Amino acid sequence: MSLLLQSHIKSITKTAWFRLSNIAKIQPVLSLRDAETVIHAFVSSRLDYCNVLFSGLPNCVTRSLQLVQNAAVRILTKTRKFDYITPILSELLTPYTPAHSLCSLDAALLVIPSVNKKSVGFRACAYRAPYLWNGLPLHVKEVRSVEIFKSRLETHLYSLA
């Protein structure tokens, strides 16, 4: 099964790199909103299709997908090729800061963007990621180690099942 997925990922990334290089050529004449739309239509939608099948695969297999996503973010944000991408990605997520001192101040929440299309908007990653993150208990979100986060997340998901 892994070999079939490897060839599928290779095909996806090959097409994505081709599309990204073409988008990068026309990017100077596109507005940010238009560039987001084009990248989502031609790249992100292909990466998101059946991506649940990629979970659990080794990093060496899925690394090419991550590189394509990073390149898409670089094109949108006009970031140079060798700049670190992690700070840019973290800027895309907006922490929730309440106007008044509330109990949720220390809850590590993210702002959930408003969506105008119920059928598609609620499935978009920009909406679902903060929505799902905010649904996690605080003891899962507050850790600083990836391994401990994975362990606590797994325990939390098993308790839900």
PDB file of C-alpha atoms in Angstrom:
ATOM      1  CA  MET A   1       0.000   0.000   0.000  1.00  0.00           C
ATOM      2  CA  SER A   2       2.832   2.375   0.858  1.00  0.00           C
ATOM      3  CA  LEU A   3       4.395   1.944  -2.596  1.00  0.00           C
ATOM      4  CA  LEU A   4       1.099   2.841  -4.278  1.00  0.00           C
ATOM      5  CA  LEU A   5       0.788   5.933  -2.112  1.00  0.00           C
ATOM      6  CA  GLN A   6       4.403   6.873  -2.844  1.00  0.00           C
ATOM      7  CA  SER A   7       3.741   6.893  -6.577  1.00  0.00           C
ATOM      8  CA  HIS A   8       0.505   8.807  -5.990  1.00  0.00           C
ATOM      9  CA  ILE A   9       2.332  11.414  -3.882  1.00  0.00           C
ATOM     10  CA  LYS A  10       5.056  11.683  -6.509  1.00  0.00           C
ATOM     11  CA  SER A  11       2.428  12.353  -9.169  1.00  0.00           C
ATOM     12  CA  ILE A  12       0.673  14.957  -7.002  1.00  0.00           C
ATOM     13  CA  THR A  13       3.886  16.791  -6.163  1.00  0.00           C
ATOM     14  CA  LYS A  14       5.124  16.767  -9.755  1.00  0.00           C
ATOM     15  CA  THR A  15       1.895  18.419 -10.919  1.00  0.00           C
ATOM     16  CA  ALA A  16       1.901  20.814  -7.954  1.00  0.00           C
ATOM     17  CA  TRP A  17       5.473  21.991  -8.627  1.00  0.00           C
ATOM     18  CA  PHE A  18       4.575  22.608 -12.273  1.00  0.00           C
ATOM     19  CA  ARG A  19       1.499  24.614 -11.287  1.00  0.00           C
ATOM     20  CA  LEU A  20       3.375  26.549  -8.593  1.00  0.00           C
ATOM     21  CA  SER A  21       6.124  27.545 -11.019  1.00  0.00           C
ATOM     22  CA  ASN A  22       3.502  28.871 -13.429  1.00  0.00           C
ATOM     23  CA  ILE A  23       1.675  30.707 -10.643  1.00  0.00           C
ATOM     24  CA  ALA A  24       4.963  32.246  -9.466  1.00  0.00           C
ATOM     25  CA  LYS A  25       5.471  33.672 -12.954  1.00  0.00           C
ATOM     26  CA  ILE A  26       2.122  35.478 -12.964  1.00  0.00           C
ATOM     27  CA  GLN A  27       2.076  36.246  -9.229  1.00  0.00           C
ATOM     28  CA  PRO A  28       3.317  39.857  -9.608  1.00  0.00           C
ATOM     29  CA  VAL A  29       0.157  40.797 -11.510  1.00  0.00           C
ATOM     30  CA  LEU A  30      -2.224  39.005  -9.117  1.00  0.00           C
ATOM     31  CA  SER A  31      -3.756  40.501  -6.014  1.00  0.00           C
ATOM     32  CA  LEU A  32      -3.267  38.558  -2.782  1.00  0.00           C
ATOM     33  CA  ARG A  33      -6.868  37.323  -2.872  1.00  0.00           C
ATOM     34  CA  ASP A  34      -6.554  36.199  -6.503  1.00  0.00           C
ATOM     35  CA  ALA A  35      -3.248  34.447  -5.762  1.00  0.00           C
ATOM     36  CA  GLU A  36      -4.877  32.628  -2.821  1.00  0.00           C
ATOM     37  CA  THR A  37      -7.738  31.521  -5.052  1.00  0.00           C
ATOM     38  CA  VAL A  38      -5.453  30.285  -7.825  1.00  0.00           C
ATOM     39  CA  ILE A  39      -3.163  28.412  -5.430  1.00  0.00           C
ATOM     40  CA  HIS A  40      -6.118  26.832  -3.680  1.00  0.00           C
ATOM     41  CA  ALA A  41      -7.740  25.827  -6.974  1.00  0.00           C
ATOM     42  CA  PHE A  42      -4.655  24.307  -8.567  1.00  0.00           C
ATOM     43  CA  VAL A  43      -2.449  23.193  -5.659  1.00  0.00           C
ATOM     44  CA  SER A  44      -4.081  23.015  -2.217  1.00  0.00           C
ATOM     45  CA  SER A  45      -7.192  21.236  -3.416  1.00  0.00           C
ATOM     46  CA  ARG A  46      -5.023  18.496  -4.963  1.00  0.00           C
ATOM     47  CA  LEU A  47      -2.973  18.134  -1.783  1.00  0.00           C
ATOM     48  CA  ASP A  48      -6.082  17.999   0.401  1.00  0.00           C
ATOM     49  CA  TYR A  49      -7.825  15.364  -1.697  1.00  0.00           C
ATOM     50  CA  CYS A  50      -7.653  12.040   0.200  1.00  0.00           C
ATOM     51  CA  ASN A  51      -4.980  13.412   2.531  1.00  0.00           C
ATOM     52  CA  VAL A  52      -6.314  11.288   5.385  1.00  0.00           C
ATOM     53  CA  LEU A  53      -4.697   8.317   3.605  1.00  0.00           C
ATOM     54  CA  PHE A  54      -1.295   9.964   4.077  1.00  0.00           C
ATOM     55  CA  SER A  55      -1.517  10.032   7.874  1.00  0.00           C
ATOM     56  CA  GLY A  56       0.793   7.550   9.483  1.00  0.00           C
ATOM     57  CA  LEU A  57       3.155   7.405   6.510  1.00  0.00           C
ATOM     58  CA  PRO A  58       6.841   8.027   7.239  1.00  0.00           C
ATOM     59  CA  ASN A  59       8.130  11.589   7.001  1.00  0.00           C
ATOM     60  CA  CYS A  60      10.371  10.658   4.090  1.00  0.00           C
ATOM     61  CA  VAL A  61       7.233   9.911   2.057  1.00  0.00           C
ATOM     62  CA  THR A  62       5.181  12.953   3.044  1.00  0.00           C
ATOM     63  CA  ARG A  63       8.069  15.443   3.104  1.00  0.00           C
ATOM     64  CA  SER A  64       7.546  16.330  -0.556  1.00  0.00           C
ATOM     65  CA  LEU A  65       3.941  17.329   0.184  1.00  0.00           C
ATOM     66  CA  GLN A  66       5.143  19.598   2.991  1.00  0.00           C
ATOM     67  CA  LEU A  67       7.705  21.199   0.680  1.00  0.00           C
ATOM     68  CA  VAL A  68       4.969  21.963  -1.852  1.00  0.00           C
ATOM     69  CA  GLN A  69       2.821  23.555   0.863  1.00  0.00           C
ATOM     70  CA  ASN A  70       5.770  25.623   2.068  1.00  0.00           C
ATOM     71  CA  ALA A  71       6.450  26.794  -1.488  1.00  0.00           C
ATOM     72  CA  ALA A  72       2.806  27.817  -1.874  1.00  0.00           C
ATOM     73  CA  VAL A  73       3.033  29.893   1.316  1.00  0.00           C
ATOM     74  CA  ARG A  74       6.274  31.459   0.080  1.00  0.00           C
ATOM     75  CA  ILE A  75       4.600  32.511  -3.166  1.00  0.00           C
ATOM     76  CA  LEU A  76       1.634  34.012  -1.315  1.00  0.00           C
ATOM     77  CA  THR A  77       3.740  35.876   1.225  1.00  0.00           C
ATOM     78  CA  LYS A  78       6.505  36.767  -1.262  1.00  0.00           C
ATOM     79  CA  THR A  79       9.089  35.137   0.981  1.00  0.00           C
ATOM     80  CA  ARG A  80      12.521  34.212  -0.319  1.00  0.00           C
ATOM     81  CA  LYS A  81      13.383  30.580  -0.908  1.00  0.00           C
ATOM     82  CA  PHE A  82      15.901  30.264   1.932  1.00  0.00           C
ATOM     83  CA  ASP A  83      13.978  32.185   4.627  1.00  0.00           C
ATOM     84  CA  TYR A  84      12.637  30.127   7.519  1.00  0.00           C
ATOM     85  CA  ILE A  85       9.014  29.234   6.901  1.00  0.00           C
ATOM     86  CA  THR A  86       7.964  28.389  10.481  1.00  0.00           C
ATOM     87  CA  PRO A  87       7.616  32.035  11.643  1.00  0.00           C
ATOM     88  CA  ILE A  88       5.569  32.818   8.552  1.00  0.00           C
ATOM     89  CA  LEU A  89       3.267  29.870   9.130  1.00  0.00           C
ATOM     90  CA  SER A  90       2.761  30.844  12.761  1.00  0.00           C
ATOM     91  CA  GLU A  91       1.823  34.378  11.671  1.00  0.00           C
ATOM     92  CA  LEU A  92      -1.014  32.918   9.615  1.00  0.00           C
ATOM     93  CA  LEU A  93      -2.692  31.622  12.794  1.00  0.00           C
ATOM     94  CA  THR A  94      -4.219  34.368  14.912  1.00  0.00           C
ATOM     95  CA  PRO A  95      -4.361  33.792  18.674  1.00  0.00           C
ATOM     96  CA  TYR A  96      -7.660  34.672  20.314  1.00  0.00           C
ATOM     97  CA  THR A  97      -7.372  37.665  22.648  1.00  0.00           C
ATOM     98  CA  PRO A  98     -10.633  38.608  24.373  1.00  0.00           C
ATOM     99  CA  ALA A  99     -11.505  42.279  24.772  1.00  0.00           C
ATOM    100  CA  HIS A 100     -12.062  41.841  28.515  1.00  0.00           C
ATOM    101  CA  SER A 101     -10.355  39.691  31.105  1.00  0.00           C
ATOM    102  CA  LEU A 102     -12.096  36.352  30.666  1.00  0.00           C
ATOM    103  CA  CYS A 103     -11.458  32.787  31.765  1.00  0.00           C
ATOM    104  CA  SER A 104     -10.626  31.937  28.149  1.00  0.00           C
ATOM    105  CA  LEU A 105      -7.631  34.299  28.188  1.00  0.00           C
ATOM    106  CA  ASP A 106      -5.212  31.475  29.039  1.00  0.00           C
ATOM    107  CA  ALA A 107      -6.997  28.757  27.041  1.00  0.00           C
ATOM    108  CA  ALA A 108      -4.582  28.860  24.031  1.00  0.00           C
ATOM    109  CA  LEU A 109      -7.432  29.523  21.599  1.00  0.00           C
ATOM    110  CA  LEU A 110      -7.167  30.557  17.954  1.00  0.00           C
ATOM    111  CA  VAL A 111      -9.445  32.912  16.051  1.00  0.00           C
ATOM    112  CA  ILE A 112     -11.854  31.023  13.827  1.00  0.00           C
ATOM    113  CA  PRO A 113     -12.333  32.999  10.605  1.00  0.00           C
ATOM    114  CA  SER A 114     -15.849  33.647   9.423  1.00  0.00           C
ATOM    115  CA  VAL A 115     -16.935  31.737   6.345  1.00  0.00           C
ATOM    116  CA  ASN A 116     -19.611  32.754   3.912  1.00  0.00           C
ATOM    117  CA  LYS A 117     -20.298  29.442   2.180  1.00  0.00           C
ATOM    118  CA  LYS A 118     -21.684  26.769   4.455  1.00  0.00           C
ATOM    119  CA  SER A 119     -21.051  23.832   2.172  1.00  0.00           C
ATOM    120  CA  VAL A 120     -17.408  24.560   1.320  1.00  0.00           C
ATOM    121  CA  GLY A 121     -16.319  27.154   3.872  1.00  0.00           C
ATOM    122  CA  PHE A 122     -16.711  24.916   6.908  1.00  0.00           C
ATOM    123  CA  ARG A 123     -14.459  22.304   5.294  1.00  0.00           C
ATOM    124  CA  ALA A 124     -11.654  24.746   4.467  1.00  0.00           C
ATOM    125  CA  CYS A 125      -8.412  24.207   6.364  1.00  0.00           C
ATOM    126  CA  ALA A 126      -8.300  27.871   7.423  1.00  0.00           C
ATOM    127  CA  TYR A 127     -11.578  27.299   9.275  1.00  0.00           C
ATOM    128  CA  ARG A 128     -11.239  23.673  10.398  1.00  0.00           C
ATOM    129  CA  ALA A 129      -7.726  23.879  11.859  1.00  0.00           C
ATOM    130  CA  PRO A 130      -8.512  26.598  14.453  1.00  0.00           C
ATOM    131  CA  TYR A 131     -11.938  25.046  15.083  1.00  0.00           C
ATOM    132  CA  LEU A 132     -10.463  21.634  15.876  1.00  0.00           C
ATOM    133  CA  TRP A 133      -7.568  23.153  17.867  1.00  0.00           C
ATOM    134  CA  ASN A 134      -9.997  25.118  20.043  1.00  0.00           C
ATOM    135  CA  GLY A 135     -11.904  21.888  20.742  1.00  0.00           C
ATOM    136  CA  LEU A 136      -8.878  20.211  22.305  1.00  0.00           C
ATOM    137  CA  PRO A 137      -8.524  20.221  26.100  1.00  0.00           C
ATOM    138  CA  LEU A 138      -5.961  22.612  27.555  1.00  0.00           C
ATOM    139  CA  HIS A 139      -3.689  19.847  28.881  1.00  0.00           C
ATOM    140  CA  VAL A 140      -3.185  18.690  25.276  1.00  0.00           C
ATOM    141  CA  LYS A 141      -2.537  22.169  23.839  1.00  0.00           C
ATOM    142  CA  GLU A 142      -0.184  23.489  26.502  1.00  0.00           C
ATOM    143  CA  VAL A 143       2.748  21.111  25.922  1.00  0.00           C
ATOM    144  CA  ARG A 144       5.920  22.289  24.175  1.00  0.00           C
ATOM    145  CA  SER A 145       7.200  18.925  22.929  1.00  0.00           C
ATOM    146  CA  VAL A 146       5.841  17.350  19.752  1.00  0.00           C
ATOM    147  CA  GLU A 147       6.199  13.836  21.159  1.00  0.00           C
ATOM    148  CA  ILE A 148       4.295  14.675  24.344  1.00  0.00           C
ATOM    149  CA  PHE A 149       1.648  16.478  22.268  1.00  0.00           C
ATOM    150  CA  LYS A 150       1.193  13.392  20.079  1.00  0.00           C
ATOM    151  CA  SER A 151       0.923  11.161  23.130  1.00  0.00           C
ATOM    152  CA  ARG A 152      -1.658  13.365  24.846  1.00  0.00           C
ATOM    153  CA  LEU A 153      -3.617  13.834  21.629  1.00  0.00           C
ATOM    154  CA  GLU A 154      -3.726  10.074  21.071  1.00  0.00           C
ATOM    155  CA  THR A 155      -4.930   9.525  24.637  1.00  0.00           C
ATOM    156  CA  HIS A 156      -7.584  12.221  24.205  1.00  0.00           C
ATOM    157  CA  LEU A 157      -8.837  10.753  20.915  1.00  0.00           C
ATOM    158  CA  TYR A 158      -9.000   7.251  22.377  1.00  0.00           C
ATOM    159  CA  SER A 159     -11.044   8.570  25.300  1.00  0.00           C
ATOM    160  CA  LEU A 160     -13.546   9.997  22.812  1.00  0.00           C
ATOM    161  CA  ALA A 161     -13.942   6.674  20.968  1.00  0.00           C
TER     162      ALA A 161
END
